[in-house]
Short mmCIF file of C-alpha atoms in Angstrom, two decimals:
data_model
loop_
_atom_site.label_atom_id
_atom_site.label_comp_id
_atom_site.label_asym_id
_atom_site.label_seq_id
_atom_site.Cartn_x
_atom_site.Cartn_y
_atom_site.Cartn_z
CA UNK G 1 339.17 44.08 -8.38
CA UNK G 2 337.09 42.66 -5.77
CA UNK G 3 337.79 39.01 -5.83
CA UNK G 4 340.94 36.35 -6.17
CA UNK G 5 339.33 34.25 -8.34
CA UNK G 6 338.21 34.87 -12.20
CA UNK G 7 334.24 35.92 -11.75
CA UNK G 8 331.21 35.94 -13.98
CA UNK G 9 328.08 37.85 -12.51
CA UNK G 10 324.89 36.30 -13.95
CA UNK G 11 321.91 38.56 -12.04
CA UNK G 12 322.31 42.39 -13.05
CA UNK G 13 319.49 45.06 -14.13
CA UNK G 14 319.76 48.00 -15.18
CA UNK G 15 316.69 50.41 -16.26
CA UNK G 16 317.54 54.11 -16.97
CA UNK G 17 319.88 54.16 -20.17
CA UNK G 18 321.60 57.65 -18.36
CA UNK G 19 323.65 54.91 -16.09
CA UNK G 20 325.24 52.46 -18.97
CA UNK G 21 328.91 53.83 -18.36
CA UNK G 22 328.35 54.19 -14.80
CA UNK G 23 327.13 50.25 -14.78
CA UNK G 24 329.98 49.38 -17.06
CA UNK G 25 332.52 51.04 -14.75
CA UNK G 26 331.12 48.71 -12.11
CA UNK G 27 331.82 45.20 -14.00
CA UNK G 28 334.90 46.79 -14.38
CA UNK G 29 335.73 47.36 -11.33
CA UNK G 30 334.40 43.76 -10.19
CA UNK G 31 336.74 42.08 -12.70
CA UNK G 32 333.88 39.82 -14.82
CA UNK G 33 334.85 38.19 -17.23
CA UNK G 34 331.34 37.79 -18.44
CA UNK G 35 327.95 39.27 -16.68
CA UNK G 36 324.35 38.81 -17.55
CA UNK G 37 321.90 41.84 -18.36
CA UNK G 38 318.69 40.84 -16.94
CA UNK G 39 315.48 42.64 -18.86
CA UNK G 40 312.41 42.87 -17.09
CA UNK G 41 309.32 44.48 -18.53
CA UNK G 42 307.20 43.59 -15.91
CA UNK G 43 308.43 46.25 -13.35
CA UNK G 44 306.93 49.63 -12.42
CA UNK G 45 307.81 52.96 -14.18
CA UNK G 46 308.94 54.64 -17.51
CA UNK G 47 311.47 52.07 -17.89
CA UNK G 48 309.79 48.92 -18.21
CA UNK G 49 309.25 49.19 -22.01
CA UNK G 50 312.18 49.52 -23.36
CA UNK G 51 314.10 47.01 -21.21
CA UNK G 52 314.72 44.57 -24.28
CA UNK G 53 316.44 47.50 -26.33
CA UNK G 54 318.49 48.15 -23.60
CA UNK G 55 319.50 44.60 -22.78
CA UNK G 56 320.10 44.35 -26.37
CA UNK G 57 322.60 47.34 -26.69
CA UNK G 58 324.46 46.41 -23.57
CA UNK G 59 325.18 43.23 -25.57
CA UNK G 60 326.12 44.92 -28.48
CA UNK G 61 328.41 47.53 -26.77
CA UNK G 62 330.18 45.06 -24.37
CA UNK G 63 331.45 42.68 -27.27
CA UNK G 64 330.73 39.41 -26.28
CA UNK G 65 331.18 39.91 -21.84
CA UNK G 66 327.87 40.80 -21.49
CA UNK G 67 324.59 38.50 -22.42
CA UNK G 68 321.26 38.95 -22.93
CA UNK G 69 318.47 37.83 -20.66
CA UNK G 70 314.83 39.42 -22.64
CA UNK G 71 311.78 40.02 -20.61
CA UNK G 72 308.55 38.97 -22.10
CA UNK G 73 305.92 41.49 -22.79
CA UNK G 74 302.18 40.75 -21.09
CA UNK G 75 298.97 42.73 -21.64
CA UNK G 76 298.90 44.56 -19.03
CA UNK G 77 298.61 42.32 -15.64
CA UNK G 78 297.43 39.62 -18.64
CA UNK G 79 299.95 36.62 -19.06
CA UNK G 80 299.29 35.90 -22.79
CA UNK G 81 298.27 32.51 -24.34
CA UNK G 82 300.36 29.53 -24.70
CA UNK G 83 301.14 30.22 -28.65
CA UNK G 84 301.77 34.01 -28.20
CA UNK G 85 304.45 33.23 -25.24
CA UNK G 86 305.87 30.55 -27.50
CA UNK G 87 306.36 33.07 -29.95
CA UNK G 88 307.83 35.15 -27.95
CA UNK G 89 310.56 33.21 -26.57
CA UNK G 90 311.61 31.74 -30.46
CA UNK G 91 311.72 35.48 -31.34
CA UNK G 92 314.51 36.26 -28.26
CA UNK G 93 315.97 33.05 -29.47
CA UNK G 94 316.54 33.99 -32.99
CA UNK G 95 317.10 37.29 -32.59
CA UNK G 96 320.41 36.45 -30.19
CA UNK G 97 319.20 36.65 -26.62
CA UNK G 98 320.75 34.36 -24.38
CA UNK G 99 318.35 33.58 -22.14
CA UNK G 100 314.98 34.85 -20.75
CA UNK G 101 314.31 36.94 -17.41
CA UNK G 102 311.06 35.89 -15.36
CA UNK G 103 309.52 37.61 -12.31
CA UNK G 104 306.05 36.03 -12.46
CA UNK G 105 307.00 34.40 -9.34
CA UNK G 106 307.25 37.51 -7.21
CA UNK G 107 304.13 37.80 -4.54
CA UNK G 108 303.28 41.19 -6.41
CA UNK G 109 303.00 40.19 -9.84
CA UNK G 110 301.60 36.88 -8.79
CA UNK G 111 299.03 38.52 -7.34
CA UNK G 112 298.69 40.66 -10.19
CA UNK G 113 298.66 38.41 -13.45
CA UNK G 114 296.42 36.32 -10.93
CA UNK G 115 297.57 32.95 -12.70
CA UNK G 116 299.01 30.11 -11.29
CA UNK G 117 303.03 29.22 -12.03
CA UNK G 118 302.09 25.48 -13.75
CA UNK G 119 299.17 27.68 -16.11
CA UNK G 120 298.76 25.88 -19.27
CA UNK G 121 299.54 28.73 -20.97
CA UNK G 122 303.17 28.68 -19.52
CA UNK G 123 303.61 25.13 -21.08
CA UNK G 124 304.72 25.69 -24.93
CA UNK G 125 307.01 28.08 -24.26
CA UNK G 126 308.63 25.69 -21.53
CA UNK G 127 308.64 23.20 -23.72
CA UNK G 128 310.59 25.20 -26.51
CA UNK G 129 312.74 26.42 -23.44
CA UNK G 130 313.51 22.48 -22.24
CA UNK G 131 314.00 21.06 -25.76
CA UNK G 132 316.25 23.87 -27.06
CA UNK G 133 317.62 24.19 -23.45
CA UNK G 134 317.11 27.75 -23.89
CA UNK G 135 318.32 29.32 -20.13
CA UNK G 136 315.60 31.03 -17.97
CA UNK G 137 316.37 32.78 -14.56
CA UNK G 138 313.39 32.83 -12.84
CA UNK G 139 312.32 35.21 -9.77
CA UNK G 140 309.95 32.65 -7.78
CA UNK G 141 308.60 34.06 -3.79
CA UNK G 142 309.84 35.88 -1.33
CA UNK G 143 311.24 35.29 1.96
CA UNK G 144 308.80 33.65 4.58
CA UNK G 145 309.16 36.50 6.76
CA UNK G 146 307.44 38.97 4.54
CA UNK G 147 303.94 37.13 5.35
CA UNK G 148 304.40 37.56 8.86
CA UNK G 149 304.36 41.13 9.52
CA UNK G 150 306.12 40.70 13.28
CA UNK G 151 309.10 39.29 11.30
CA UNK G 152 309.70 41.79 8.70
CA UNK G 153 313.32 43.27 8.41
CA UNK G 154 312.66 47.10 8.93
CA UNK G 155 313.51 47.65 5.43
CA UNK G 156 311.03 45.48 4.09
CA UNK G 157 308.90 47.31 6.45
CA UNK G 158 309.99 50.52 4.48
CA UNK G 159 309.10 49.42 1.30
CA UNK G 160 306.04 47.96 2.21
CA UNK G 161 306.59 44.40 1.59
CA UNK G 162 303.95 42.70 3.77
CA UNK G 163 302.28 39.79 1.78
CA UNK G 164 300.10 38.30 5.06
CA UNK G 165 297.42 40.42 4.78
CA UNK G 166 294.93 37.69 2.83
CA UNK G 167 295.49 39.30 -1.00
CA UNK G 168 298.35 37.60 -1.88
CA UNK G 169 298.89 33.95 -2.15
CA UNK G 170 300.63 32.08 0.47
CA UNK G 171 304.29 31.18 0.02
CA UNK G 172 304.19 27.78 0.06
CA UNK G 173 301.29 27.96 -2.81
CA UNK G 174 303.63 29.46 -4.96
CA UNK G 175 305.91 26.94 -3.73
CA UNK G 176 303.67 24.18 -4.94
CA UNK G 177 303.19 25.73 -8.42
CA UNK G 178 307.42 26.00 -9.20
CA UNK G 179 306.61 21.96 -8.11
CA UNK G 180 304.22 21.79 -10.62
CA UNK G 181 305.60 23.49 -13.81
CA UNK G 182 308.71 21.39 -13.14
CA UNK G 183 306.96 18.28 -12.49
CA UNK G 184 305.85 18.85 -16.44
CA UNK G 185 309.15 20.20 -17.39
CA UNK G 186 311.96 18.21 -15.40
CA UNK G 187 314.72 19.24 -17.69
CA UNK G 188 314.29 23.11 -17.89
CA UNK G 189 317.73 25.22 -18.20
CA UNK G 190 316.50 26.60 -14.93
CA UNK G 191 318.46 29.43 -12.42
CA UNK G 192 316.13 30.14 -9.68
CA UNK G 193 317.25 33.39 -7.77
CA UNK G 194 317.81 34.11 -4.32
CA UNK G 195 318.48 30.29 -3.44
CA UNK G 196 314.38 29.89 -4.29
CA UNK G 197 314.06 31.78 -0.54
CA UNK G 198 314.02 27.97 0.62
CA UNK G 199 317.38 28.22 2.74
CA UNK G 200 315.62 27.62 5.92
CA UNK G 201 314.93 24.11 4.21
CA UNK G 202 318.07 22.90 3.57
CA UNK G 203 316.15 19.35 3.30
CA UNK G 204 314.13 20.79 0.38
CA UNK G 205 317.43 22.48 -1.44
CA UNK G 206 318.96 19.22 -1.62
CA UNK G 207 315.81 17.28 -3.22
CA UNK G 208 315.27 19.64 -5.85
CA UNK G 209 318.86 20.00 -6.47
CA UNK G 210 319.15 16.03 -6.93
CA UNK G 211 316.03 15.73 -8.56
CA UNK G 212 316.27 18.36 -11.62
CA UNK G 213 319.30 18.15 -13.75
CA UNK G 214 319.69 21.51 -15.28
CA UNK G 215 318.09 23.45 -12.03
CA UNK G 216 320.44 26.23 -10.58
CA UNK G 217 319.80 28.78 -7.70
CA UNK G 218 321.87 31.45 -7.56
CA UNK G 219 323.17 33.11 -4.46
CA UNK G 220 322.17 36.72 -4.98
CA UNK G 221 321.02 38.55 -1.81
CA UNK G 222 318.18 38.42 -0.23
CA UNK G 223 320.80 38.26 2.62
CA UNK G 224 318.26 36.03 4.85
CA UNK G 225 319.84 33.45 3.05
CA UNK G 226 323.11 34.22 4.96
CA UNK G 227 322.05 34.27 7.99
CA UNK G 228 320.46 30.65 7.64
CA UNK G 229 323.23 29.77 6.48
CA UNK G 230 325.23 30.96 9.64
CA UNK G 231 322.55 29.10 12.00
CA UNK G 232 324.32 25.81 10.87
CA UNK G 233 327.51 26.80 9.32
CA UNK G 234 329.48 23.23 9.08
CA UNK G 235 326.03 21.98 7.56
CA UNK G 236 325.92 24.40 4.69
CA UNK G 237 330.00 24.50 4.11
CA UNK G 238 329.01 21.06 3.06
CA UNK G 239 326.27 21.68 1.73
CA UNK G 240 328.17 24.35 -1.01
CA UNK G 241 331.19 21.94 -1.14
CA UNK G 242 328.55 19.08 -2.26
CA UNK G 243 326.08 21.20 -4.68
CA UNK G 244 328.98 23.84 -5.90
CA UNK G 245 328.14 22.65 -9.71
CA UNK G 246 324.60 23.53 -8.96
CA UNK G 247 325.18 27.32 -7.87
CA UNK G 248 325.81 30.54 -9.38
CA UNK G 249 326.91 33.73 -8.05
CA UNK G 250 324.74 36.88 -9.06
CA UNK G 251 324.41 40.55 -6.99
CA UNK G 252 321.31 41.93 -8.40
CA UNK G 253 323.19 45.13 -8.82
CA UNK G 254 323.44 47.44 -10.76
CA UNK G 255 322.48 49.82 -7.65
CA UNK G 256 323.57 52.52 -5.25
CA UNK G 257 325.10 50.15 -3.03
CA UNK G 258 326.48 47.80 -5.72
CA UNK G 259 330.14 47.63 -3.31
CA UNK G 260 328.51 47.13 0.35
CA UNK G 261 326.75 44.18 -1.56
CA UNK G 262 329.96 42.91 -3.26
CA UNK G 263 332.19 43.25 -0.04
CA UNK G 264 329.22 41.21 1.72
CA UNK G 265 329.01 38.47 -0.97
CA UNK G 266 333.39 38.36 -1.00
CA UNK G 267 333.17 38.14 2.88
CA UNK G 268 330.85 35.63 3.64
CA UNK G 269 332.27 33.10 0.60
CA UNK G 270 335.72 33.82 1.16
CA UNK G 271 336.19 34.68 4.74
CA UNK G 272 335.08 33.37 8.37
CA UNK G 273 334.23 36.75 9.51
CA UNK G 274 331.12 37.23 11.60
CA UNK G 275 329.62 40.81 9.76
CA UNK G 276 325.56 42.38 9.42
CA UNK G 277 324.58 42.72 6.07
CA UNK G 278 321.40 45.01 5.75
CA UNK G 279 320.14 43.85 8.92
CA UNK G 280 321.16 40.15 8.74
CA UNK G 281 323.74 38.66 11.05
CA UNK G 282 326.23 36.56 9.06
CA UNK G 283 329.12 34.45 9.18
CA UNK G 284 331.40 33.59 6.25
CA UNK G 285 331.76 30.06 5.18
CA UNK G 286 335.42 30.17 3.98
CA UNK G 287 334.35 27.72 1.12
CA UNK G 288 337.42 26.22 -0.38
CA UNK G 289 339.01 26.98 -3.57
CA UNK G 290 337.27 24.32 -6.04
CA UNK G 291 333.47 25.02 -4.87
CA UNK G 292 334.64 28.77 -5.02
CA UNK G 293 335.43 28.43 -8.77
CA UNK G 294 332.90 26.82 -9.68
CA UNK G 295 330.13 29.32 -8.16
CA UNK G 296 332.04 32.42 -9.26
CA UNK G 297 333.19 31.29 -12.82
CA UNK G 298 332.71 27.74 -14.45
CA UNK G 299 328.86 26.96 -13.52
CA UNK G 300 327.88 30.45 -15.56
CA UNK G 301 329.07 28.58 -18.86
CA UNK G 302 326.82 25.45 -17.71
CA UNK G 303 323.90 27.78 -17.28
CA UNK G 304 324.50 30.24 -20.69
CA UNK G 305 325.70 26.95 -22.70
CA UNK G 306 327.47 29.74 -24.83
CA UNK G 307 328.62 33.03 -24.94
CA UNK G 308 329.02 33.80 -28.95
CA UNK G 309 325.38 34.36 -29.86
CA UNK G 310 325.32 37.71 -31.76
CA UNK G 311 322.33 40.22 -31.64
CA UNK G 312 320.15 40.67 -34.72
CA UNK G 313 320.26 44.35 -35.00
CA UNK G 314 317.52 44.32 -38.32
CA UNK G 315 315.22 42.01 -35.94
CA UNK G 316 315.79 44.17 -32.89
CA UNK G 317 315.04 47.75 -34.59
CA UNK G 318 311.81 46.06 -36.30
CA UNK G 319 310.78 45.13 -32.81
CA UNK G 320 311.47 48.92 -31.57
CA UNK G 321 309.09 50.07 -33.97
CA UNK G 322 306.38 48.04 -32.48
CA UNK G 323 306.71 49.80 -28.93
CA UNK G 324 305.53 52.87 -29.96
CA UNK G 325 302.19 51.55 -29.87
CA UNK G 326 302.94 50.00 -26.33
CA UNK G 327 303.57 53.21 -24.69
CA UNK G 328 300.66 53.79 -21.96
CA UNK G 329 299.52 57.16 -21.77
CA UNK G 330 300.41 59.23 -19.11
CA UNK G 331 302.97 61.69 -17.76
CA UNK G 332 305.64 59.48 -18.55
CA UNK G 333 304.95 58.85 -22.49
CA UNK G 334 307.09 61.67 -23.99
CA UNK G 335 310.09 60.24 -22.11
CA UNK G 336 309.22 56.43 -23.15
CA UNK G 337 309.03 57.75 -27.01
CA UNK G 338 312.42 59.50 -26.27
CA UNK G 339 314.33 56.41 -24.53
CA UNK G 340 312.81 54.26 -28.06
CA UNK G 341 314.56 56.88 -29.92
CA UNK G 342 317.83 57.07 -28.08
CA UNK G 343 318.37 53.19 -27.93
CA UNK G 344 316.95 52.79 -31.86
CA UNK G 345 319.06 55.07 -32.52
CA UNK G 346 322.30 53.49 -30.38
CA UNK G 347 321.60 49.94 -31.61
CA UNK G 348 321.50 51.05 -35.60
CA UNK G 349 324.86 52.44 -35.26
CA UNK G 350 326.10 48.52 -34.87
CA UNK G 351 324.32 47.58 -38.44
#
């Protein structure tokens, strides 16, 4: 048990169906009382497919702790018209997801799908989202730094996350398109992750904060965040103590250094400990007990709305039989068409 307080996690992925237990043993470990399994088909790799069937049977096997966040499916780099993505999201809706996963936001698939954030064809399905209040946690930019490549962390050097080099849009572009689909859509059920990557304008957190009723951020790592936060630390232990009902607390594990990020996230809400977190230089802001709870446990229910929703296990193994037709060719299609048939076969024992 990692922290004092009850916990809910609402930011976790997980891809390869092999780690399920392993994953479970973590939210063990951490103590949630309820976490949130966040699908996303949009990623690289032979897991991308089948990321709604496995969202779907984590539901099913945790019993009601874990919920559902589905990932929509594009044609290729393609974001599909504004009836087909309306479809989509009434189909999650019905068939007991609690929420929807979006990464269109990220530099990379930006860049990709080549379509501004405010699209028309965005618009239906944000209007079913807004009226229904249907929650979506939404991956929108980067930090600032990776556009500049003389400011890049050295592990976003490793990876290869430099966005200055003219291909990708700007930051503050992408900035001006979240601005825009929310200008149409003021009332979303809206988490966006990482804090938006707008800590270094605390100015800008607080208008958007005030401004849209049902917008979250959630606090899960990048840790540049932190070390804003530490530049000005009496600023933003207000700042947490004012906006706690507007916060969540997520990890983006599950990963191989799941702990090292929950010991970071426990030390710099909890303590005033001066610590590096992947390269970061952080100080804890000791937040008080009542902002505390709400960030760690009571703003989750806010964002899910509710936690009894149960999967549709007829609807989910009718859409299974659809990806077979989905599966790219390639060295990796044998092991796609096996991971269908494992988690078919997992979620059918729950009929």
């Amino acid at each position: 048990m990692y922290f004092r307080y009850p916990i809910n996690d609402v930011h976790i992925h997980l891809f390869d169906p092999k780690d399920m237990d392993e994953c479970t043993a973590m939210v063990d470990e951490c103590g949630y009382t309820n976490w949130a399994f966040l699908a996303c088909t949009v990623i690289g790799g032979p897991f991308a497919l089948t990321q709604n069937l496995l969202c779907a049977l984590m539901k099913l096997r945790e019993g009601g702790r874990c919920q559902a966040f589905g990932s929509f499916h594009y044609n290729g780099d393609q974001v599909p018209d504004a009836d087909n993505l309306l479809r989509q999201i009434e189909w999650f809706d019905k068939a007991g997801f609690d929420g929807i996963k979006m990464l269109d936001g990220k530099p990379g698939v930006r860049r990709r799908q080549n379509l501004p954030l405010d699209a028309p064809n965005y618009d239906k399905m944000f209007d079913y989202a807004q009226r229904t209040q249907f929650p979506i946690l939404y991956h929108i930019n980067d930090p600032i730094e990776f556009w500049y490549r003389d400011r890049l962390p050295q592990w976003a050097v490793e990876k290869d996350f430099f966005y200055g080099d003219g291909s990708f849009p700007h930051k503050y572009q992408i900035d001006e398109e979240t601005f825009g689909f929310l200008h149409k859509h003021p009332n979303l059920n809206l988490c966006i992750a990482h804090f938006f990557f707008v800590s270094d304008q605390p100015g800008l957190c607080c208008e958007m904060l005030d401004r849209y009723p049902n917008l979250f951020f959630d606090i899960t790592p990048g840790w540049e965040m932190f070390e804003n936060f530490a530049k000005d630390r009496d600023y933003w232990r207000h700042f947490f103590d004012k906006y706690s009902h507007k916060i969540l607390y997520g990890t983006d594990t599950f990963s191989d250094h799941w702990r090292e990020t929950v010991s970071c996230l426990r030390r710099v809400m909890e303590t005033d400990e001066a610590f590096t977190a992947f390269e970061e230089n952080c100080i804890g802001l000791d937040l008080p007990e009542a902002p505390l709870r709400d960030i760690y446990f009571n703003n989750y229910y806010k964002f899910i709305r509710r936690t009894d929703k149960k999967i549709d296990v007829g609807m989910i193994l009718k859409y299974a039989d659809t990806l077979y037709d989905r599966i790219p060719a390639g060295k990796d299609a044998e092991l796609i068409r096996h991971n269908i048939d494992f988690l078919k076969a997992e979620i059918a024992k729950f009929q």
